[in-house]
Short mmCIF file of C-alpha atoms in Angstrom, two decimals:
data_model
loop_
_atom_site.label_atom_id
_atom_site.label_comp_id
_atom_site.label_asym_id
_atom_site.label_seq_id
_atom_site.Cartn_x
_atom_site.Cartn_y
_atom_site.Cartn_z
CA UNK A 25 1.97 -42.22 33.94
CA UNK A 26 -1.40 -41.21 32.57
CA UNK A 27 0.10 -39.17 29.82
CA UNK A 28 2.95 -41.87 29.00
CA UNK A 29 0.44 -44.16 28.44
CA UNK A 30 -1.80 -41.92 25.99
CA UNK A 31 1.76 -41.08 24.13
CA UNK A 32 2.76 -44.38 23.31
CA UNK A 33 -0.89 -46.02 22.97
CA UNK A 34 -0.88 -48.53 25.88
CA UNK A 35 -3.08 -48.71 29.49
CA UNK A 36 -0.92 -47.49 32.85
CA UNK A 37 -0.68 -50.76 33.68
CA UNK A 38 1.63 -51.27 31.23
CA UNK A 39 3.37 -48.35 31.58
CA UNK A 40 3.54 -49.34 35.40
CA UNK A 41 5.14 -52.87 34.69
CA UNK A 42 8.40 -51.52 32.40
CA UNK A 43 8.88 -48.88 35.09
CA UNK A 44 8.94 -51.80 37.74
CA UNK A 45 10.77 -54.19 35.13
CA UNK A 46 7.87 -56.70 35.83
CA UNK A 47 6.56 -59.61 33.23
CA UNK A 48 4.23 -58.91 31.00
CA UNK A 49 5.35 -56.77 28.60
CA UNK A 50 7.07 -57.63 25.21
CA UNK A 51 10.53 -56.58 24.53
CA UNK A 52 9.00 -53.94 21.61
CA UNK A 53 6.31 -52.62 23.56
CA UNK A 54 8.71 -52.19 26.40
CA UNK A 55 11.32 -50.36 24.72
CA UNK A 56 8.27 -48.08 22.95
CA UNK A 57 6.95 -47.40 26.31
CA UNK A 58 10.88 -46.69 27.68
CA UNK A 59 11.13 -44.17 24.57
CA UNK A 60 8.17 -42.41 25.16
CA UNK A 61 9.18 -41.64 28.96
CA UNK A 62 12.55 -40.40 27.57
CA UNK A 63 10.64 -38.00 25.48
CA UNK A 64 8.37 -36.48 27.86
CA UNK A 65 11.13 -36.38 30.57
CA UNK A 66 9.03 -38.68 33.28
CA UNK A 67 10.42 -39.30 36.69
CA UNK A 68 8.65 -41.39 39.18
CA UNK A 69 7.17 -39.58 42.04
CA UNK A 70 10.04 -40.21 45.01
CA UNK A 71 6.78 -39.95 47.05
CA UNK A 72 4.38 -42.31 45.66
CA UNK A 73 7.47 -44.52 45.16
CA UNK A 74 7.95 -44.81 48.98
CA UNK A 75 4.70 -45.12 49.34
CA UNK A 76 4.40 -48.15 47.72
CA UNK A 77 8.17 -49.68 47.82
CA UNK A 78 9.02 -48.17 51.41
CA UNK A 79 11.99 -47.12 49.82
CA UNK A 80 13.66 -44.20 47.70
CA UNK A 81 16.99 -44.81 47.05
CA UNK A 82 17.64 -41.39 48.25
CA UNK A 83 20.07 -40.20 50.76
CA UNK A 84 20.16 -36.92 52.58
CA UNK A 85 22.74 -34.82 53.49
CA UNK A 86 22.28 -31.92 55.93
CA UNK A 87 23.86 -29.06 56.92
CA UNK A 88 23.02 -25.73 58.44
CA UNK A 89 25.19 -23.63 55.99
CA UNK A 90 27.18 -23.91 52.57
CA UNK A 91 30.53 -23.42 53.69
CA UNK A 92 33.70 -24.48 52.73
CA UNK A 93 33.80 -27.59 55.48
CA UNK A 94 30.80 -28.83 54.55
CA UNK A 95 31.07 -27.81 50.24
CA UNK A 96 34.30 -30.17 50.55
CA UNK A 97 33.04 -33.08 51.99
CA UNK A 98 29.72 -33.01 49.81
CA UNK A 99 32.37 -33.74 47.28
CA UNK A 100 33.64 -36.89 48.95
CA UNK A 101 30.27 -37.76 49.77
CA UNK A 102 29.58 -37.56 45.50
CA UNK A 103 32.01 -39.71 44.53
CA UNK A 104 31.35 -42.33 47.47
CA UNK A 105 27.86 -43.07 46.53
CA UNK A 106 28.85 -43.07 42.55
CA UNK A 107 28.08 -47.00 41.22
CA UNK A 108 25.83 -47.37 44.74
CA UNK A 109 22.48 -47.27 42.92
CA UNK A 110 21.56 -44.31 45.77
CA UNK A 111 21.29 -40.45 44.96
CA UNK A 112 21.62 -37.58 47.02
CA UNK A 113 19.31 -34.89 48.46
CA UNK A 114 21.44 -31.61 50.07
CA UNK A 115 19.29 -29.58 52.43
CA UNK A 116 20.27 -26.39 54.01
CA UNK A 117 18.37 -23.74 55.88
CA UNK A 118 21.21 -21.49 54.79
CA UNK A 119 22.95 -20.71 58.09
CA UNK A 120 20.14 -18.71 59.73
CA UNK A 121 21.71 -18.74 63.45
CA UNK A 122 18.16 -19.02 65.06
CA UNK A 123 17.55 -22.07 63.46
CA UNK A 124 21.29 -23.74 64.87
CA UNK A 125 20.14 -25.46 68.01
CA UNK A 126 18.26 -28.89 67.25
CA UNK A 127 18.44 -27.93 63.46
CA UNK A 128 18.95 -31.60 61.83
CA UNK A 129 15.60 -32.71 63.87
CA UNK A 130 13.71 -30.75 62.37
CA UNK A 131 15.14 -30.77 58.55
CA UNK A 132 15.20 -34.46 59.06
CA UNK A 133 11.29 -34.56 60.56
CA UNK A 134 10.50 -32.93 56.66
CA UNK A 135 12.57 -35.30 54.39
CA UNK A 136 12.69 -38.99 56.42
CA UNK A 137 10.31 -41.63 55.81
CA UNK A 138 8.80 -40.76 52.21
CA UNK A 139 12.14 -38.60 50.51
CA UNK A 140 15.03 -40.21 51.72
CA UNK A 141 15.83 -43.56 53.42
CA UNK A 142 18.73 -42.27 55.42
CA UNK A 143 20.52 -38.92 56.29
CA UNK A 144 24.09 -37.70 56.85
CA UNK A 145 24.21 -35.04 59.49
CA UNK A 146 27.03 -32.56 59.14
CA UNK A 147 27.85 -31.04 62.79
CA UNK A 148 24.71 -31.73 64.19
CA UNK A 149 23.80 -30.00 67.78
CA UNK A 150 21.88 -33.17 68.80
CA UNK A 151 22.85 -37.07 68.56
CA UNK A 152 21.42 -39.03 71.21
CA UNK A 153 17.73 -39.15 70.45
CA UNK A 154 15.82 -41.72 68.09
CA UNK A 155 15.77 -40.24 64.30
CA UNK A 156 13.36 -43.19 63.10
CA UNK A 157 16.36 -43.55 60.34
CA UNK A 158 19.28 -44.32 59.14
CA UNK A 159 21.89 -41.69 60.75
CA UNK A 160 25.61 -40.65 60.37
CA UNK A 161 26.69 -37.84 62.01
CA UNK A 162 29.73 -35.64 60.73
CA UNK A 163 31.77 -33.72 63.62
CA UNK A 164 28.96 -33.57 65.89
CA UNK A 165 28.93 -30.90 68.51
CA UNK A 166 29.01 -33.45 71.25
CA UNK A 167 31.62 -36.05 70.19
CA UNK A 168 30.89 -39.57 69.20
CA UNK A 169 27.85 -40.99 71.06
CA UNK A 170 24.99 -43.81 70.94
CA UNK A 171 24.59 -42.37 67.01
CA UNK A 172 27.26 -43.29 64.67
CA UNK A 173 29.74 -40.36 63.73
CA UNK A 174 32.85 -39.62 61.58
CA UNK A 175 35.01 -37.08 62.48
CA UNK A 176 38.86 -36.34 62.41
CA UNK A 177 41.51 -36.22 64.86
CA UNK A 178 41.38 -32.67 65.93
CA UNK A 179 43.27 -32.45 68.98
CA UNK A 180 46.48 -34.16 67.61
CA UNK A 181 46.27 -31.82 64.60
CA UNK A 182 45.86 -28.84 66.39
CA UNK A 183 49.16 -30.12 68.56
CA UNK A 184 50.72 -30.34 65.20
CA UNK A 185 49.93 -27.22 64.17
CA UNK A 186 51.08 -25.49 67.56
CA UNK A 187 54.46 -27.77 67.52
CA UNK A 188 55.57 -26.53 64.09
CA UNK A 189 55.53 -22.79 64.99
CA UNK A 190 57.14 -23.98 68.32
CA UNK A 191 59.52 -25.37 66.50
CA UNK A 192 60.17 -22.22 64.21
CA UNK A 193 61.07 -20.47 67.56
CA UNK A 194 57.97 -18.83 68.50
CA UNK A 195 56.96 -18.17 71.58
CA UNK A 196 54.03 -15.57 71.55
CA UNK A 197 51.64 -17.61 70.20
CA UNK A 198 47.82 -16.50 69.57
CA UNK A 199 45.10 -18.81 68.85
CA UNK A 200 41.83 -17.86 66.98
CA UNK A 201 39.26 -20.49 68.19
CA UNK A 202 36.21 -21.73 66.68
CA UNK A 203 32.73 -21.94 68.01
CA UNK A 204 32.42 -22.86 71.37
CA UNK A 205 29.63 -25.22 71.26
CA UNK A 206 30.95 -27.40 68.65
CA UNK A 207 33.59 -30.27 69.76
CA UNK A 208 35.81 -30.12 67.18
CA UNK A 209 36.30 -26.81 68.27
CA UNK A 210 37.31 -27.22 72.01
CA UNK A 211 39.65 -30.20 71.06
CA UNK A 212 41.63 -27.70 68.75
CA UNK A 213 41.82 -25.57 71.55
CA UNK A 214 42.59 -28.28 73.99
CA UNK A 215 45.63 -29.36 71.76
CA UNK A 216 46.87 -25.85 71.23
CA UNK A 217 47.19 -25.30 74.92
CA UNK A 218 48.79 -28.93 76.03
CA UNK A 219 51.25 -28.41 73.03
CA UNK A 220 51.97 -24.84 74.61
CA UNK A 221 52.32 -26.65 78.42
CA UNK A 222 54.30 -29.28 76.81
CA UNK A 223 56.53 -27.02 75.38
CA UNK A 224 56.57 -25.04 78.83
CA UNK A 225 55.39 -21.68 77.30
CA UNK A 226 52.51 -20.21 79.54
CA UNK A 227 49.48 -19.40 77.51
CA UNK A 228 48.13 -15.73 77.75
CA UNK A 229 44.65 -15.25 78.20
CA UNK A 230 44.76 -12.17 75.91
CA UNK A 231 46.35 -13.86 72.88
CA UNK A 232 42.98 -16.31 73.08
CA UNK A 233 40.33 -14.74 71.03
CA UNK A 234 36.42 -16.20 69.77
CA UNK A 235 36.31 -16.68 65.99
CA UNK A 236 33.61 -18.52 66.06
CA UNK A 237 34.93 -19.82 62.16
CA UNK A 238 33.11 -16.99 60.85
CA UNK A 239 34.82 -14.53 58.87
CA UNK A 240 33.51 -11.34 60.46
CA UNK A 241 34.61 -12.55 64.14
CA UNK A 242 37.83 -13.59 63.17
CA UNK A 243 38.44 -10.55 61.70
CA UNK A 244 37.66 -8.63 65.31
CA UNK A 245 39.80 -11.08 66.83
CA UNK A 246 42.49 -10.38 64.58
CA UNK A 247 42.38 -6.42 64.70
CA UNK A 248 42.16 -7.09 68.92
CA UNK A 249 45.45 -9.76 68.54
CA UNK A 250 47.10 -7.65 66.21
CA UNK A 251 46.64 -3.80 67.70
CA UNK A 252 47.83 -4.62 71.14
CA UNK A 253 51.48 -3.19 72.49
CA UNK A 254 52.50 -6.87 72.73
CA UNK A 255 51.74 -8.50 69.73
CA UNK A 256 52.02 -11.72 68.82
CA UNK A 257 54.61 -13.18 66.24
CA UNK A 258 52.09 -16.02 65.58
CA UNK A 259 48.47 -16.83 65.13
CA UNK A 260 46.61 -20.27 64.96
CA UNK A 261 43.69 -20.55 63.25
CA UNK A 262 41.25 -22.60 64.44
CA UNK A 263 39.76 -23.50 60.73
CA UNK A 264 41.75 -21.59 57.10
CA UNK A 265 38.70 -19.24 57.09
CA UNK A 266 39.60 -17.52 60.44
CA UNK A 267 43.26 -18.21 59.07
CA UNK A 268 43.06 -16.30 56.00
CA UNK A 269 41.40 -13.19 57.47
CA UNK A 270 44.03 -13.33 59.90
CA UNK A 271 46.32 -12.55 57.00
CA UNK A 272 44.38 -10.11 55.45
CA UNK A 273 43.94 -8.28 58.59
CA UNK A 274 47.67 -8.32 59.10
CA UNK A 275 47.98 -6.75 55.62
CA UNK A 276 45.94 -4.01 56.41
CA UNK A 277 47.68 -2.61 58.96
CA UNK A 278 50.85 -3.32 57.21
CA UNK A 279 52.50 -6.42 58.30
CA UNK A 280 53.55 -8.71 56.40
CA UNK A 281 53.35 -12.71 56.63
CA UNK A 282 55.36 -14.61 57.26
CA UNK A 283 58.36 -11.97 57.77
CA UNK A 284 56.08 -10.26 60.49
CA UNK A 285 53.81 -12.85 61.40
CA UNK A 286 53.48 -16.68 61.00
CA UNK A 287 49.71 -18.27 60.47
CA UNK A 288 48.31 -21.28 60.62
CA UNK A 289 45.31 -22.60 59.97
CA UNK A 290 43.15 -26.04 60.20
CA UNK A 291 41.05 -27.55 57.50
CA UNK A 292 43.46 -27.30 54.53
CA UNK A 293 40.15 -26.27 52.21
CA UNK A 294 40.83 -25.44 48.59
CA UNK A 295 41.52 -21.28 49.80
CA UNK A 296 44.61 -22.29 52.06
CA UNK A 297 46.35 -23.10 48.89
CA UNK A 298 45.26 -20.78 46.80
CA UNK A 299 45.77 -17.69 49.54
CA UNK A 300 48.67 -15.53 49.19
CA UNK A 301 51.11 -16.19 50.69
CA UNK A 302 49.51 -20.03 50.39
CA UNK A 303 48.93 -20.87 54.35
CA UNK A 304 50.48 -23.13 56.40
CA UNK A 305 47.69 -25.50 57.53
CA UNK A 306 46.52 -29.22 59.47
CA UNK A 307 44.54 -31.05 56.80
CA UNK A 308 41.68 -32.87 57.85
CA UNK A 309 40.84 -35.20 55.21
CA UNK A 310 37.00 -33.87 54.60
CA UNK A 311 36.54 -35.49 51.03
CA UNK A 312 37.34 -38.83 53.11
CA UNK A 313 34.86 -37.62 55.94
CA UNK A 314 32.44 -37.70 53.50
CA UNK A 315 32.54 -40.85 51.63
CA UNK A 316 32.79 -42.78 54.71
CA UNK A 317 29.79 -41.16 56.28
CA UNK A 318 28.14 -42.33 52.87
CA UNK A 319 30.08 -46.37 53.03
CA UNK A 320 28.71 -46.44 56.74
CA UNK A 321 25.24 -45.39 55.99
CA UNK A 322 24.22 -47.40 53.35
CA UNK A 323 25.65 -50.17 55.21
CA UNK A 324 23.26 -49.46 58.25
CA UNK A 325 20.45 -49.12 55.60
CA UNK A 326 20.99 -52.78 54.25
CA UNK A 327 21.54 -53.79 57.53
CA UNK A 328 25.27 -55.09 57.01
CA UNK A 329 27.73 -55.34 59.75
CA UNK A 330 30.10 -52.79 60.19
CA UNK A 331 33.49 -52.77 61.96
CA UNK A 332 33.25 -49.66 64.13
CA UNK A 333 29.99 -47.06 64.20
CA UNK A 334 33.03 -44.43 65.27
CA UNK A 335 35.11 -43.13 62.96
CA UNK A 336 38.11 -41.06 63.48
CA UNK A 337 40.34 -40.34 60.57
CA UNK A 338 43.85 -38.72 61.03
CA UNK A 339 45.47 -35.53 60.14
CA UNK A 340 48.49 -34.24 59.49
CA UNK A 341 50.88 -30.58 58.85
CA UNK A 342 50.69 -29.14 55.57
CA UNK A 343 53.72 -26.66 55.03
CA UNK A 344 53.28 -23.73 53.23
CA UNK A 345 54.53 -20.04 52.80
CA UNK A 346 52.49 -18.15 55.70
CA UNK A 347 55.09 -19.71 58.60
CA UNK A 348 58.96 -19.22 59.14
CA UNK A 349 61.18 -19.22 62.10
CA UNK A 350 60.62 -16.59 64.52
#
């Protein structure tokens, strides 16, 4: 502020009354004063702003890794808090798996009270405690709870997704899971297996195999699915990452899909389309995840009432080339 006021010839006060939109100041001197901050490129400290205003107008979103869940639903988030006056903060430690358990405590112990005046959690391990903020959580680990939450309807998609290859005649049906510790997860497996006792097929224990949605375990649990004397004739991915490497594993060792093998996956993330053959999938709708973990928040920030602090959005089959009938 010092130097914008030794630019355009005029005391900080001034400067500190057009960047506040207070009286005081004529229209010519103000719009000097605006030019000059233009020119040197000044931003307000977010800091000393909350400081002094108790607010920021910033909103956090964290995660513990770039992936593509969490890349697609920043998107959603974007384009929900467009016209809202707010801007967004991302924070990520990257995905270092010593850092998973109570992660968004301590990200959020660094950023709330003077960078951001709320948060949006994205499959946080912990829900029930007091943040001192704003919160949304995204697919939390435990399921909804005291803390408000937005997730999807994961164990009726993953009974859609094991009902279609049902339906194509399969019988010998593999499942890649996710991580165990994360809801989302166990309700995918959950609906795979009461869409299998529905259907009165028995599950095998060997045809269930850990992905863990990472790409180097679902690749292991492909090989293990896929080089046994009874193979299976279909796999369900518990997200499109495990999906797709299911795929490409089945390529190299020279099967093809869907004549040899039928996949499906979970998510529907940009990659399900664009995989080859384009996978079969239950779409989630994360960009919608997103901007109503961003409409909720700033509603708790202003204090507004809401209709429901749960939110559970639906999903539904996506046909593509990686199934056919057994």
């Amino acid at each position: 502020m010092r130097d914008v006021a030794a630019t355009a010839g005029v005391s900080v006060a001034t400067v500190s009354k057009v960047l506040n939109a207070r009286y005081g100041v004529s229209a010519a001197t103000s719009a000097h004063v605006q030019s000059v901050i233009r020119e040197l490129g000044y931003e307000a400290s977010l800091v000393a702003q909350s400081l002094r205003n108790h607010k920021t107008n910033v909103i956090g979103i964290l995660v513990a890794d770039l992936e593509p869940f969490s890349t697609e639903l920043l998107k959603g988030a974007a384009k929900a808090i467009k016209g809202t006056g707010y801007e967004l903060v991302v924070y990520s430690a990257g995905g270092r798996t010593s850092d998973q358990a109570g992660w968004e405590q301590r990200y959020l112990s660094r950023l709330s009270g003077t960078l951001i005046d709320g948060a949006v959690l994205v499959t946080p391990t912990v829900v029930d405690v007091d943040y001192g903020t704003a919160v949304v959580a995204v697919d939390p680990h435990a399921g909804p709870s005291g803390l408000p939450t937005v997730d999807s309807d994961n164990l009726n998609g993953a009974r859609l997704g094991t009902q279609h290859l049902l339906d194509l005649g399969h019988r010998r049906i593999a499942m890649i899971t996710g991580r165990p510790d994360l809801e989302s997860s166990r309700l995918r497996e959950r609906g795979f297996r009461e869409a299998m006792q529905d259907a009165g097929v028995p599950v095998d224990p060997d045809l269930i195999q850990v992905g863990d949605y990472d790409p180097d375990s679902s690749a292991a649990a492909a090989r293990l699915l896929l080089e046994g004397p009874d193979r299976p004739t279909a796999i369900f991915g518990a997200n499109d990452v495990s999906a797709i490497v299911a795929v490409e594993v089945a390529a190299s060792m020279g099967l093809r899909v869907p004549d040899d093998l039928s996949v499906v996956g979970f998510d529907n993330v940009p990659e399900a389309a664009l995989a080859s053959p384009a996978l079969t999938t239950v779409e989630q709708p994360i960009h919608a995840m997103g901007q109503r973990a961003i409409e909720l928040l700033i509603k708790l920030i202003h204090n507004e009432p809401v209709d429901t602090t749960h939110v559970r959005l639906t999903t539904r089959l996506v046909v593509r080339q990686s199934t056919r009938a057994a």
